[in-house]
Amino acid sequence: MPELPEVETTRRGLAPHAVGERVLAVTVREPRLRWPVDPALPAALAGQRVDAIDRRAKYLLFRTAAGRLVVHLGMSGSVRVLPADTAPALHDHIDIVLESGVALRYNDPRRFGSFHWLPGDAGHPLLDHLGPEPLGDAFDGAYLYRLSRGRRAPVKAFIMDSRVVVGVGNIYAAESLFLAGISPRRPAGRIGAARYDALAGHIRAVLAAAIAQGGTTLRDFVGSDGRPGYFAQQLWVYGRAGEPCRRCGAPLRERRIAQRASVYCVACQR
């Protein structure tokens, strides 16, 4: 699933082509996404100028004077920048055609993504209860320490909870915990302030590095230019169960934590 770095990579790729441009038309070839696309979306968005493309957690927000288009890429979605007259391929479900002659084309083989039109300043349940951005000023070790007191859930599940902090998916949680030397199985409430300071710093660094590398392509993800992300080449633990730890050489162990595969080093992570 595209996580925060992949969505941010997409945002940065789309913005130079779309911001300041007016939407000429919206073509919906397949409305049956995770939630059905509102039939009113094409008429609502057509004619609007894209004032900005922001990201909130794993959502892209296309801002216009009339409202916001909220896009989630789902399990296998991507948005590409193509000439508007490019023939659609299999799984090309939605085109946002701009007056410049390019289309922002949404492709999603599994159809787990979503498009939501929010008129004016309307909120949405997908956005209303999200925690702070991990790269923003509101997120640090003191924040994690304060929220974790009394919590018995494993720390990996804690930092993957979008109500605690957004965008720390399975890959980036595993990598950050390894670099901080913290076992993903340790109860969140039994980790001290200094270790949370280290963990918050590594979360920031890992996400920033992944964004710089264009995200982590494991199967489906490509950026707006069709290129894969290369952060997978730098992974310390994720997807490496049974392989030797790159620090100490001990075999990496895999356990399921909060229904997700979790790989870690029993020697380096306590």
Coordinates of C-alpha atoms in Angstrom, one line a residue:
M1 CA 0.0 0.0 0.0
P2 CA 1.3 3.5 -0.8
E3 CA 2.4 5.1 2.5
L4 CA 3.3 8.6 3.4
P5 CA 6.5 8.8 1.4
E6 CA 4.8 7.4 -1.7
V7 CA 1.9 9.8 -1.5
E8 CA 4.3 12.7 -0.9
T9 CA 6.3 11.6 -3.9
T10 CA 3.1 11.6 -5.9
R11 CA 2.1 15.1 -4.6
R12 CA 5.5 16.6 -5.5
G13 CA 5.3 15.1 -9.0
L14 CA 1.8 16.3 -9.7
A15 CA 2.0 19.9 -8.3
P16 CA 4.2 21.4 -11.1
H17 CA 1.8 20.2 -13.7
A18 CA -1.5 21.0 -12.0
V19 CA -1.2 23.9 -9.6
G20 CA -2.5 27.0 -11.2
E21 CA -4.2 25.1 -14.0
R22 CA -8.0 25.0 -14.6
V23 CA -9.8 21.6 -14.8
L24 CA -11.3 21.2 -18.3
A25 CA -13.1 18.0 -17.6
V26 CA -13.3 14.9 -15.4
T27 CA -13.8 11.5 -17.0
V28 CA -14.9 8.6 -14.7
R29 CA -14.6 5.3 -16.5
E30 CA -15.1 3.1 -13.5
P31 CA -16.9 4.6 -10.5
R32 CA -16.8 1.4 -8.4
L33 CA -13.8 2.2 -6.1
R34 CA -13.6 1.5 -2.4
W35 CA -16.5 3.9 -2.1
P36 CA -18.5 4.7 -5.3
V37 CA -17.4 7.9 -7.0
D38 CA -20.1 10.6 -6.6
P39 CA -21.8 11.1 -10.0
A40 CA -21.7 14.9 -9.2
L41 CA -17.9 15.0 -9.1
P42 CA -17.2 15.8 -12.7
A43 CA -19.6 18.8 -12.8
A44 CA -18.3 20.0 -9.4
L45 CA -14.6 19.9 -10.3
A46 CA -14.8 21.0 -14.0
G47 CA -14.0 24.7 -14.4
Q48 CA -12.2 25.0 -11.1
R49 CA -8.6 26.1 -10.9
V50 CA -6.3 23.9 -8.8
D51 CA -4.9 26.3 -6.2
A52 CA -2.8 23.8 -4.3
I53 CA -2.1 20.1 -3.9
D54 CA -1.6 19.2 -0.3
R55 CA -1.1 15.9 1.6
R56 CA -2.7 14.9 4.9
A57 CA -1.6 11.5 6.1
K58 CA -2.0 9.3 3.1
Y59 CA -4.5 11.5 1.3
L60 CA -3.9 13.9 -1.6
L61 CA -6.0 17.1 -1.3
F62 CA -6.6 19.1 -4.5
R63 CA -7.7 22.5 -3.3
T64 CA -9.9 24.8 -5.3
A65 CA -12.1 27.8 -4.5
A66 CA -15.2 25.6 -4.5
G67 CA -13.8 22.8 -2.3
R68 CA -11.3 20.0 -2.0
L69 CA -10.9 16.7 -3.9
V70 CA -9.6 14.1 -1.5
V71 CA -7.8 11.2 -3.2
H72 CA -6.6 8.0 -1.5
L73 CA -4.4 5.7 -3.6
G74 CA -5.6 2.5 -1.9
M75 CA -3.6 -0.7 -2.2
S76 CA -2.4 -0.3 -5.7
G77 CA -3.3 3.1 -7.0
S78 CA -1.2 5.7 -8.8
V79 CA -1.8 9.0 -10.5
R80 CA 0.2 9.7 -13.6
V81 CA 0.8 12.8 -15.7
L82 CA 0.0 12.0 -19.4
P83 CA -1.0 13.8 -22.6
A84 CA -4.8 14.0 -22.4
D85 CA -5.2 12.2 -25.7
T86 CA -3.3 9.1 -24.5
A87 CA -5.4 6.0 -24.9
P88 CA -6.6 4.6 -21.6
A89 CA -5.0 1.4 -20.5
L90 CA -6.6 -1.4 -18.4
H91 CA -7.4 -0.1 -14.9
D92 CA -7.2 3.6 -15.9
H93 CA -10.4 4.6 -14.0
I94 CA -10.4 8.4 -13.8
D95 CA -8.9 11.3 -15.8
I96 CA -8.7 14.9 -14.5
V97 CA -8.1 16.8 -17.8
L98 CA -6.4 20.2 -17.5
E99 CA -6.5 23.1 -19.9
S100 CA -2.8 22.7 -20.5
G101 CA -3.5 19.5 -22.4
V102 CA -2.4 17.0 -19.8
A103 CA -4.4 14.5 -17.8
L104 CA -3.9 13.4 -14.2
R105 CA -4.8 9.7 -14.8
Y106 CA -5.8 7.5 -11.9
N107 CA -4.9 3.8 -12.3
D108 CA -5.9 1.2 -9.7
P109 CA -6.0 -2.5 -10.5
R110 CA -7.5 -3.5 -7.1
R111 CA -9.9 -0.5 -6.9
F112 CA -9.3 0.1 -3.2
G113 CA -8.6 3.8 -3.6
S114 CA -11.2 6.6 -3.4
F115 CA -12.2 10.0 -4.7
H116 CA -14.2 12.3 -2.4
W117 CA -15.4 15.8 -3.3
L118 CA -15.8 18.1 -0.2
P119 CA -17.5 21.4 -1.0
G120 CA -16.4 24.5 0.7
D121 CA -14.8 23.8 4.1
A122 CA -16.6 20.6 4.7
G123 CA -14.9 17.9 6.8
H124 CA -14.9 14.2 6.3
P125 CA -14.6 11.2 8.6
L126 CA -11.5 10.0 6.9
L127 CA -9.7 13.3 7.9
D128 CA -11.4 14.4 11.1
H129 CA -9.6 12.3 13.7
L130 CA -6.0 12.1 12.4
G131 CA -3.0 12.6 14.6
P132 CA -0.1 15.0 13.8
E133 CA 2.1 14.8 10.8
P134 CA 5.4 13.0 11.7
L135 CA 7.4 15.6 9.8
G136 CA 5.6 18.5 11.4
D137 CA 6.4 20.6 14.5
A138 CA 3.7 18.9 16.7
F139 CA 5.4 15.5 16.6
D140 CA 8.4 14.7 18.8
G141 CA 9.5 12.3 21.5
A142 CA 7.8 14.2 24.3
Y143 CA 4.5 13.9 22.5
L144 CA 4.9 10.1 22.0
Y145 CA 6.0 9.6 25.6
R146 CA 3.0 11.6 26.9
L147 CA 0.5 9.6 24.8
S148 CA 2.0 6.3 25.6
R149 CA 1.6 6.4 29.4
G150 CA -0.4 3.4 30.6
R151 CA -0.7 1.8 27.1
R152 CA -0.1 -1.9 27.0
A153 CA -0.3 -2.3 23.2
P154 CA 3.0 -3.1 21.4
V155 CA 4.9 0.0 20.5
K156 CA 4.8 -0.9 16.8
A157 CA 1.0 -0.9 16.9
F158 CA 1.1 2.4 18.9
I159 CA 3.1 4.3 16.3
M160 CA 1.1 2.8 13.4
D161 CA -2.2 4.2 14.9
S162 CA -3.2 7.1 12.7
R163 CA -4.9 8.7 15.7
V164 CA -1.4 8.9 17.4
V165 CA 0.6 9.9 14.3
V166 CA -0.2 9.7 10.7
G167 CA 1.7 8.0 7.9
V168 CA 4.0 5.6 9.9
G169 CA 3.1 2.4 8.0
N170 CA 4.4 -1.1 8.4
I171 CA 7.7 -0.6 6.5
Y172 CA 8.6 2.7 8.1
A173 CA 7.6 1.6 11.6
A174 CA 9.8 -1.5 11.3
E175 CA 12.8 0.5 10.1
S176 CA 12.5 3.2 12.7
L177 CA 12.2 0.8 15.6
F178 CA 15.3 -1.1 14.4
L179 CA 17.3 2.1 14.1
A180 CA 16.1 3.2 17.6
G181 CA 17.0 -0.2 19.0
I182 CA 13.5 -0.8 20.3
S183 CA 11.7 -4.2 20.1
P184 CA 8.4 -3.8 18.2
R185 CA 6.8 -6.1 20.8
R186 CA 7.6 -3.9 23.8
P187 CA 4.5 -2.3 25.4
A188 CA 4.3 1.3 24.5
G189 CA 3.8 2.4 28.1
R190 CA 7.1 0.8 29.2
I191 CA 9.4 2.9 27.0
G192 CA 11.1 5.9 28.5
A193 CA 11.3 9.5 27.4
A194 CA 14.9 9.3 26.0
R195 CA 14.1 6.3 23.9
Y196 CA 11.0 8.0 22.5
D197 CA 13.2 11.0 21.6
A198 CA 15.4 8.6 19.6
L199 CA 12.4 6.9 18.0
A200 CA 10.8 10.2 16.9
G201 CA 14.1 11.3 15.4
H202 CA 14.4 8.0 13.5
I203 CA 10.8 8.2 12.2
R204 CA 11.5 11.6 10.8
A205 CA 14.8 10.5 9.3
V206 CA 13.4 7.3 7.7
L207 CA 10.5 9.1 6.2
A208 CA 12.6 11.9 4.9
A209 CA 15.1 9.4 3.3
A210 CA 12.2 7.5 1.7
I211 CA 10.7 10.6 0.2
A212 CA 14.2 11.6 -1.2
Q213 CA 14.3 8.1 -2.8
G214 CA 10.9 8.4 -4.3
G215 CA 9.2 6.0 -1.9
T216 CA 9.5 2.2 -1.5
T217 CA 8.3 0.1 -4.4
L218 CA 7.6 -3.4 -3.4
R219 CA 5.0 -4.4 -6.0
D220 CA 2.7 -1.8 -7.5
F221 CA 3.7 1.7 -6.6
V222 CA 5.0 4.2 -9.2
G223 CA 5.3 7.9 -9.0
S224 CA 3.5 10.4 -11.2
D225 CA 6.3 10.0 -13.8
G226 CA 5.9 6.2 -13.9
R227 CA 9.1 5.5 -12.0
P228 CA 9.4 3.2 -9.0
G229 CA 10.8 4.3 -5.6
Y230 CA 14.2 3.0 -4.6
F231 CA 14.1 3.1 -0.7
A232 CA 13.6 -0.7 -0.7
Q233 CA 17.3 -1.0 -1.5
Q234 CA 18.1 0.5 1.9
L235 CA 15.8 -1.5 4.1
W236 CA 17.4 -2.9 7.3
V237 CA 14.7 -5.3 8.4
Y238 CA 11.4 -5.1 6.6
G239 CA 10.9 -8.1 4.3
R240 CA 14.2 -9.7 5.4
A241 CA 13.0 -12.4 7.9
G242 CA 15.5 -15.1 8.4
E243 CA 18.3 -13.1 6.8
P244 CA 21.3 -11.9 8.9
C245 CA 21.0 -8.6 10.7
R246 CA 23.2 -6.1 8.9
R247 CA 24.5 -4.9 12.2
C248 CA 25.2 -8.0 14.3
G249 CA 24.7 -10.9 11.9
A250 CA 21.9 -12.6 14.0
P251 CA 19.0 -14.1 12.0
L252 CA 16.1 -11.6 11.8
R253 CA 12.9 -12.9 13.4
E254 CA 9.4 -12.4 12.2
R255 CA 6.3 -12.1 14.4
R256 CA 2.7 -10.9 13.8
I257 CA 1.9 -7.7 15.7
A258 CA -1.5 -6.0 15.2
Q259 CA -2.1 -8.4 12.3
R260 CA 1.0 -7.2 10.4
A261 CA 4.2 -9.1 9.7
S262 CA 7.0 -7.6 11.9
V263 CA 10.6 -8.3 11.3
Y264 CA 13.2 -7.4 13.9
C265 CA 16.5 -8.3 15.5
V266 CA 16.3 -9.9 18.9
A267 CA 19.9 -8.9 19.6
C268 CA 19.8 -5.3 18.5
Q269 CA 16.2 -4.4 19.6
R270 CA 15.2 -4.5 23.3

